[in-house]
CSV table of C-alpha atoms in Angstrom, one decimal:
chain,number,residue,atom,x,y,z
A,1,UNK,CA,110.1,120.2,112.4
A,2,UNK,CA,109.1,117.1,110.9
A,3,UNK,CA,106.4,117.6,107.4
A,4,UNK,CA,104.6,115.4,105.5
A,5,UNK,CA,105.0,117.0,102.0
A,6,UNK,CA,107.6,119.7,100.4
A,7,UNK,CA,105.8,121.8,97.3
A,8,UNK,CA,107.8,123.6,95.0
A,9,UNK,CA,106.9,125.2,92.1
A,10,UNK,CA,105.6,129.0,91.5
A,11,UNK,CA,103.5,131.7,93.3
A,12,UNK,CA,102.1,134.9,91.4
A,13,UNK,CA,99.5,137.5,91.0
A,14,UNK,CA,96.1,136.3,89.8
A,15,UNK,CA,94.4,139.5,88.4
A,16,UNK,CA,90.5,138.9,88.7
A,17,UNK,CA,88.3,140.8,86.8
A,18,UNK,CA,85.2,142.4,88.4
A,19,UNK,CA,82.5,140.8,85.8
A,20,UNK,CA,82.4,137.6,83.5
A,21,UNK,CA,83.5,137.8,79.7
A,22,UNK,CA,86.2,139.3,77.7
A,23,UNK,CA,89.3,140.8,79.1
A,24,UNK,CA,88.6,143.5,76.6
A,25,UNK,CA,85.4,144.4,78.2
A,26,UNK,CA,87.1,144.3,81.8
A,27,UNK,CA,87.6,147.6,83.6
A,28,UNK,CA,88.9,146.5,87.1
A,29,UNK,CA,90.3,143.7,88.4
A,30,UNK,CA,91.3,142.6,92.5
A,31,UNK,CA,94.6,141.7,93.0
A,32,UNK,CA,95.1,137.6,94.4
A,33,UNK,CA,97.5,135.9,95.7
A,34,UNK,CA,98.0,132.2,93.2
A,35,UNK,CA,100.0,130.2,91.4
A,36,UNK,CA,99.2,126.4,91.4
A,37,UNK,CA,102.5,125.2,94.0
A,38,UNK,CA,101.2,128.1,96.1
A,39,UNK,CA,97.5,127.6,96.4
A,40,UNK,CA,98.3,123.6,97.0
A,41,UNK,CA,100.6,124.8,99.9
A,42,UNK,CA,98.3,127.2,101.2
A,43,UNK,CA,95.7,124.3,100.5
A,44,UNK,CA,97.2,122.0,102.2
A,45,UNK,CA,98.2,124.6,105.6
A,46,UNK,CA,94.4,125.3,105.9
A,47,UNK,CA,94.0,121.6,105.9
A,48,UNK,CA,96.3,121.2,108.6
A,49,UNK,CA,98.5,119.5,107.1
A,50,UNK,CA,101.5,122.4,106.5
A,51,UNK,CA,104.0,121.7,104.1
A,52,UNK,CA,107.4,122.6,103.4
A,53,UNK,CA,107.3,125.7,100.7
A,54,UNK,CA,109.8,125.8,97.8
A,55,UNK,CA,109.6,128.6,95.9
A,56,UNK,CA,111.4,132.3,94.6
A,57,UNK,CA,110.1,135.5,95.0
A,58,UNK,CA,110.4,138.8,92.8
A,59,UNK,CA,112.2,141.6,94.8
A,60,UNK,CA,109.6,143.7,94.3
A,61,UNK,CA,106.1,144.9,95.1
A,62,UNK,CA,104.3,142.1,94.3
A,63,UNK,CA,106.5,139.6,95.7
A,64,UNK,CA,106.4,141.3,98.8
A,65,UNK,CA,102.5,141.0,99.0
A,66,UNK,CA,103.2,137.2,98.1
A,67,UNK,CA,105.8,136.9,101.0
A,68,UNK,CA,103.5,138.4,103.5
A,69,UNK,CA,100.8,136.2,102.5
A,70,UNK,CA,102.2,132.9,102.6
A,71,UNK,CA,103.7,133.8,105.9
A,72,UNK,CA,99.7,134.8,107.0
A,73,UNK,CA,99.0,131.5,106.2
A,74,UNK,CA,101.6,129.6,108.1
A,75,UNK,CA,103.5,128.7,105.7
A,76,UNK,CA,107.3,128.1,106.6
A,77,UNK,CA,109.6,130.6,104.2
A,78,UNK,CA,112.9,128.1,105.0
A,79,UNK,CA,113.2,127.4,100.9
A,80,UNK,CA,111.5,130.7,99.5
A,81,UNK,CA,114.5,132.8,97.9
A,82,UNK,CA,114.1,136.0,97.1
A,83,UNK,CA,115.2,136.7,93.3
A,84,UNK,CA,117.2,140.1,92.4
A,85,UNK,CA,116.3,142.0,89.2
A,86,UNK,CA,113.1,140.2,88.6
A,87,UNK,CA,109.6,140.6,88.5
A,88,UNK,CA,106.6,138.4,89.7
A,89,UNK,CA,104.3,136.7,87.2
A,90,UNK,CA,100.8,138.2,86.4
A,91,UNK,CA,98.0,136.3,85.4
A,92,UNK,CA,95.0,138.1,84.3
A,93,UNK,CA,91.8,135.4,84.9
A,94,UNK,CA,89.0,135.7,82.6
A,95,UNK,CA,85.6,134.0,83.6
A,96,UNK,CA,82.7,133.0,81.2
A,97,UNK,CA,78.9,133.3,82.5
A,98,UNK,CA,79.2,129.6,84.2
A,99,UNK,CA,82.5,130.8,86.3
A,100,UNK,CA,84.8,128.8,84.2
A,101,UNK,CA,88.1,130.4,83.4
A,102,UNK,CA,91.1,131.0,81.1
A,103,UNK,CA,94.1,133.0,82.0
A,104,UNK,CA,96.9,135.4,80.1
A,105,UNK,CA,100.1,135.4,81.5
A,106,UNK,CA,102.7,137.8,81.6
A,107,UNK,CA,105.9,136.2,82.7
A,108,UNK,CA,109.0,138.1,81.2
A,109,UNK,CA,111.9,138.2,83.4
A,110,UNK,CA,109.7,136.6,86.4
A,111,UNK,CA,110.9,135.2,89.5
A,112,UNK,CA,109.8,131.7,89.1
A,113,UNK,CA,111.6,131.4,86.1
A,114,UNK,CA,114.8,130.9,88.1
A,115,UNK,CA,113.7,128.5,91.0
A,116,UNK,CA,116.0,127.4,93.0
A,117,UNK,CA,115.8,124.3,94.8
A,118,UNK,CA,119.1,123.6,95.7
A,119,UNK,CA,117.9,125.2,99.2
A,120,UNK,CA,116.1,121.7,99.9
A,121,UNK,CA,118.7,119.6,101.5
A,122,UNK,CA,118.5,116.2,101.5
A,123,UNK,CA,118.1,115.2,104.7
A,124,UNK,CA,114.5,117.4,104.7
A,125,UNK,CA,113.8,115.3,101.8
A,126,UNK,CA,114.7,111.9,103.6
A,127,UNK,CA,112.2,113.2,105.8
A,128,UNK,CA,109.2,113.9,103.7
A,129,UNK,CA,106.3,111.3,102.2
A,130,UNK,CA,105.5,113.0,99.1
A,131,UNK,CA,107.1,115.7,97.3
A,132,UNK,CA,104.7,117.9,94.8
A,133,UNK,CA,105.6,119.4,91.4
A,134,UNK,CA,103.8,121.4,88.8
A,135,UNK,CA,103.9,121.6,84.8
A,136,UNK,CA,104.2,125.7,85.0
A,137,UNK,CA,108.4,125.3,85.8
A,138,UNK,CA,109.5,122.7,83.4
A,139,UNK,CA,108.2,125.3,80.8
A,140,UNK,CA,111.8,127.1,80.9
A,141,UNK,CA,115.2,127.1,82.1
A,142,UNK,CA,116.8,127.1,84.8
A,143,UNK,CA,113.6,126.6,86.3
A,144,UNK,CA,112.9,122.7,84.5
A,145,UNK,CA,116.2,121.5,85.4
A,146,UNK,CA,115.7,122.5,89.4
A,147,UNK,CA,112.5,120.6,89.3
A,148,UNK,CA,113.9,117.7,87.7
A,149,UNK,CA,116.7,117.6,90.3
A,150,UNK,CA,114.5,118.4,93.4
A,151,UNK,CA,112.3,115.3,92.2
A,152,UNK,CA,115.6,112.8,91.5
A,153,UNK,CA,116.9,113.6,94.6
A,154,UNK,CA,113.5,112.8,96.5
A,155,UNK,CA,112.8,109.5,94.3
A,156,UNK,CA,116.2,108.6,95.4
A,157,UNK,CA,115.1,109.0,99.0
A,158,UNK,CA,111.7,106.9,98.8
A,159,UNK,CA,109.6,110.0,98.4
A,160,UNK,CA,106.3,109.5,96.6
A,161,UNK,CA,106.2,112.4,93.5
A,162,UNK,CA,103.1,113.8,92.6
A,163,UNK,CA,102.6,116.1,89.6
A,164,UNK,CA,100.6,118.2,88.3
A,165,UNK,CA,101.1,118.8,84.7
A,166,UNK,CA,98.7,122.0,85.1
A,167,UNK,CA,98.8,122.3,81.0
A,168,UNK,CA,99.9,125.9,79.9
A,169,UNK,CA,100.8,125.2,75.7
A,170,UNK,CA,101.3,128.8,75.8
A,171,UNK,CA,103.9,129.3,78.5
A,172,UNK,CA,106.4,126.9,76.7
A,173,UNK,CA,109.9,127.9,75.2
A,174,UNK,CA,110.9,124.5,73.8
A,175,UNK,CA,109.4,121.4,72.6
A,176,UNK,CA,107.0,119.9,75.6
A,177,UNK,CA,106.9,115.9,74.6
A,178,UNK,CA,110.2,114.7,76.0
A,179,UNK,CA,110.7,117.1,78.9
A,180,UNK,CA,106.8,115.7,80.1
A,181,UNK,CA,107.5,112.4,79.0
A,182,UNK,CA,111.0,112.8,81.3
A,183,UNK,CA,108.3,114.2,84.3
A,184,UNK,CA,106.0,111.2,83.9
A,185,UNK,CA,108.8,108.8,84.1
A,186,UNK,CA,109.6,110.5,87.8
A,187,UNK,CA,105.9,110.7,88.9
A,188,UNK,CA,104.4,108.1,91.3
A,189,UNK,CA,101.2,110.2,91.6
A,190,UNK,CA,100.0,112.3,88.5
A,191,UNK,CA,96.7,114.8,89.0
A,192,UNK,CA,95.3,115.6,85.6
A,193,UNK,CA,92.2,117.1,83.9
A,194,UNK,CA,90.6,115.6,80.7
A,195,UNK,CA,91.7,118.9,79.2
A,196,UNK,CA,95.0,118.2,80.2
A,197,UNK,CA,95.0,114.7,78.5
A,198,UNK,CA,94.3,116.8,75.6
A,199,UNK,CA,97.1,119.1,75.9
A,200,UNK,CA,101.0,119.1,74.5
A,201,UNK,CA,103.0,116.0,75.4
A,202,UNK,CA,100.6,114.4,77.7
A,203,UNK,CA,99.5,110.6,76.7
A,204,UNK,CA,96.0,110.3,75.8
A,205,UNK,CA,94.0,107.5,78.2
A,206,UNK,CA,94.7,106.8,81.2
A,207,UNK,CA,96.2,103.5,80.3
A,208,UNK,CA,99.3,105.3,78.5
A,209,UNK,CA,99.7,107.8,81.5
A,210,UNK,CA,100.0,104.2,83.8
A,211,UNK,CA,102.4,102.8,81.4
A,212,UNK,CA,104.5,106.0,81.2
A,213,UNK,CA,105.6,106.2,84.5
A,214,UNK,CA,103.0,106.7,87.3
A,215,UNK,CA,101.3,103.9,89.0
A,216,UNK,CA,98.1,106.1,90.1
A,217,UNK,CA,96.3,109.1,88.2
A,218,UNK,CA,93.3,111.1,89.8
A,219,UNK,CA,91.8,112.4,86.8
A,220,UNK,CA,89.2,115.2,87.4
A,221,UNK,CA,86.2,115.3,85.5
A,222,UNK,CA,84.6,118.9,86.6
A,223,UNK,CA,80.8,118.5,87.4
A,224,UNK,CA,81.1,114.4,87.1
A,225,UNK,CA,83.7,114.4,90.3
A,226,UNK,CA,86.5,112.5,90.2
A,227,UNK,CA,88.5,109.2,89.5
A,228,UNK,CA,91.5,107.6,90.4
A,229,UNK,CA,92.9,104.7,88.5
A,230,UNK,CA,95.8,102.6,90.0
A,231,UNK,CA,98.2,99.8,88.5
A,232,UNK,CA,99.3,97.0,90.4
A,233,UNK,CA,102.3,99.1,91.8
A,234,UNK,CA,100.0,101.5,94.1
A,235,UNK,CA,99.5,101.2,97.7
A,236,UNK,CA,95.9,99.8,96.6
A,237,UNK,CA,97.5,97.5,94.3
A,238,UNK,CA,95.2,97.9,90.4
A,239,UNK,CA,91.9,99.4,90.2
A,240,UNK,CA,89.4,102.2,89.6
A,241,UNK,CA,87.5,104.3,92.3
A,242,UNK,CA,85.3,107.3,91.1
A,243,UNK,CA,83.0,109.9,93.5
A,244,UNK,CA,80.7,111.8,92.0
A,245,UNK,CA,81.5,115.0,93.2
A,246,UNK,CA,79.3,117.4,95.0
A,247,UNK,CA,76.5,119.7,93.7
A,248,UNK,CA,77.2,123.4,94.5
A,249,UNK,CA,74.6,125.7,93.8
A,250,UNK,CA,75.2,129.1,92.9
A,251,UNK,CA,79.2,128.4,92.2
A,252,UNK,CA,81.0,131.6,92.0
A,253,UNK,CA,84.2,130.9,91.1
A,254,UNK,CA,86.7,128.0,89.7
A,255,UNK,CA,89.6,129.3,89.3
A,256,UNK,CA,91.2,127.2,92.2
A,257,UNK,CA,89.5,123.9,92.1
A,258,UNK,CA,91.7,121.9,90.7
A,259,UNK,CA,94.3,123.4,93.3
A,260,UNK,CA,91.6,122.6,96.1
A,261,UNK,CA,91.5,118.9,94.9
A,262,UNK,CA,95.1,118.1,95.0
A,263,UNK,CA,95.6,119.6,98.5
A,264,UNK,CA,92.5,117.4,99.5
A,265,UNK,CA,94.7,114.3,97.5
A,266,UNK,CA,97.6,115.2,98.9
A,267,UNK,CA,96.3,115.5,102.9
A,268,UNK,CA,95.0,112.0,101.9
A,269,UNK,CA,97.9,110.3,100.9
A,270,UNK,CA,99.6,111.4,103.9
A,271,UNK,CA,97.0,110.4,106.0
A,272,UNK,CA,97.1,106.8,104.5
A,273,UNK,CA,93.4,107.5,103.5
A,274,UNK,CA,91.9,104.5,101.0
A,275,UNK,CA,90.8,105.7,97.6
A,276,UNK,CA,87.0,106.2,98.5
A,277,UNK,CA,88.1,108.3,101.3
A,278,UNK,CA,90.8,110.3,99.4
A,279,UNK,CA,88.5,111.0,96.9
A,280,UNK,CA,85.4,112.3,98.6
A,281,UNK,CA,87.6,114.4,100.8
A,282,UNK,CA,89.3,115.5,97.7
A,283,UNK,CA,86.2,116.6,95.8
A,284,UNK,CA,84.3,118.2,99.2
A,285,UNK,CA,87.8,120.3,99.1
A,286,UNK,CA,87.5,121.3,95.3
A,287,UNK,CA,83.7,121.5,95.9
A,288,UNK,CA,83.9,123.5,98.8
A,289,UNK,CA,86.6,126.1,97.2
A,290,UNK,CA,84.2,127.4,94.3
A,291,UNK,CA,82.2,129.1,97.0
A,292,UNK,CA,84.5,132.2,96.9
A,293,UNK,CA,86.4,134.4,94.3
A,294,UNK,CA,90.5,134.2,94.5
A,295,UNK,CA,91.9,130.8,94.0
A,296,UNK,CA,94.2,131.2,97.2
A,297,UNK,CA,91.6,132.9,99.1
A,298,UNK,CA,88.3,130.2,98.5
A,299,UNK,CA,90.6,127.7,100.0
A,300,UNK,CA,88.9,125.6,102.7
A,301,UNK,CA,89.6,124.4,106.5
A,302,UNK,CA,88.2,120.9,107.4
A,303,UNK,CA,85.8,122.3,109.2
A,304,UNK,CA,84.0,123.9,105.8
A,305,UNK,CA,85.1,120.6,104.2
A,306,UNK,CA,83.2,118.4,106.9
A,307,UNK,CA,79.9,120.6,106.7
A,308,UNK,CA,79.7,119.6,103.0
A,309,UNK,CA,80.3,116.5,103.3
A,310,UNK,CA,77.8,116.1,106.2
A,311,UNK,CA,75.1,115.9,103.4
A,312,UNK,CA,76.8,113.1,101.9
């Protein structure tokens, strides 16, 4: 079957706590389904627009709830191994009184730490348009160097790389600067926060980021929407788009908007969308996806997407 996009990268537990504030204070928590590969495949699937699923799983209880719900959601499990001796990821997600959110990881011995993508052949990847990365596996080995050849072998074939350095300074084992400066080199396509422009290894403006390797950034700017700024080497040849975003009232979670967005940018791209267009369907998706608790779960269809946007 032919698909417009592969994602690889990791899927895990998102612990969510049952009120706002400290972890400390927090005396039960619901179990999700996340992980920022996982929740953009997912994305993406609701969006009709399935992808190909590269991932490993934990061979226990966990990963089996992870197995059984990526397979709810239509996702194809051709490139998701299944890891021996290991344990899936946890992340416990703590939210403020305005739904923002930070997470703790626990990640010893976990699955995703040993990704294999080996499993992608290269004729799936001759078939492909864009191929989508995350910062979460180039944190560790072997798990950095399976990324960085999954996305040489798809640059080789013409695919377009989009990453998402999803900035985690805490999950790191080495010295970030020259494995994200390697990463940036390799992207076409790079999805980043302003936090993230803050964070270890990443340039600084959106000028460097250009001149390090991508030739189009969509930087997301939280309640002020969303930008994408292009060099001369885009589809769109240089300039700068923005959308304001979408006023949600009463916004109960944000844990997966960021996720939401780049599944609305990636069904975009693929659809050979123009930037205006990419990026109001991008930010109804993210917009849309704060509705709900669970970063997997608050996910939207189009048809959610298009009732936002009908107020446009």
């Amino acid at each position: 079957m032919t698909r417009e996009a592969l994602v690889a990268g990791e899927a895990l537990i998102d612990l969510i706590p049952d009120r706002p504030g400290r972890l400390a204070n927090v005396e039960s928590f619901s179990r999700r389904a996340g992980g920022a590969p996982a929740n953009v495949a997912v994305g993406l699937a609701r969006l009709d627009r399935t992808p190909w699923f590269c991932t490993a799983l934990a061979d226990d209880p966990f990963g089996s709830h992870l197995a059984r719900v990526l397979d709810r959601e239509g996702v194809p499990d051709d490139f998701v191994t299944e890891v021996p001796d290991s344990r899936t990821a946890v992340a416990f997600v703590s939210h403020g009184e305005d739904a923002d959110r930070e997470f703790t990881f626990y990640r010893s011995e976990a699955a995703d730490r040993r990704l294999d993508t080996s499993v992608v052949g290269d004729d799936v990847l001759e078939s492909v348009e864009v191929v989508v990365v995350g910062g979460v596996t180039l944190t560790v080995e072997p798990a950095r160097s399976a990324t960085f050849d999954l996305v040489e072998r798809a640059r080789d074939r013409n695919c377009r790389v989009f990453f998402d350095p999803n900035v985690r300074p805490e999950l790191w084992e080495t010295e970030p600067t020259p494995t994200i400066e390697r990463m940036l080199s390799e992207t076409d396509v790079l999805k980043v926060t302003r936090e993230d422009l803050e964070g270890a290894g990443l340039p600084t403006t959106t000028a460097e980021v250009l001149a390090a390797g991508p030739d189009a950034v969509f930087l997301t700017e939280g309640g002020s929407g969303a930008r994408l700024v292009a060099d001369e080497g885009s589809r769109w040849a240089a300039g700068e788009w923005h959308h304001p975003g979408y006023e949600i009232e009463d916004v109960v979670d944000t844990t997966g908007a960021g996720d939401a967005f780049s599944a609305g940018a990636i069904a975009g791209l693929v659809d050979g969308d123009d930037p205006d267009g990419i990026l109001g369907f991008a930010n109804a998706v993210a917009a849309a996806s704060t509705k709900r608790r669970g970063a997997m779960a608050a996910l939207p269809d189009r048809e959610a997407v298009a009732e936002l946007r009908d107020g446009e």
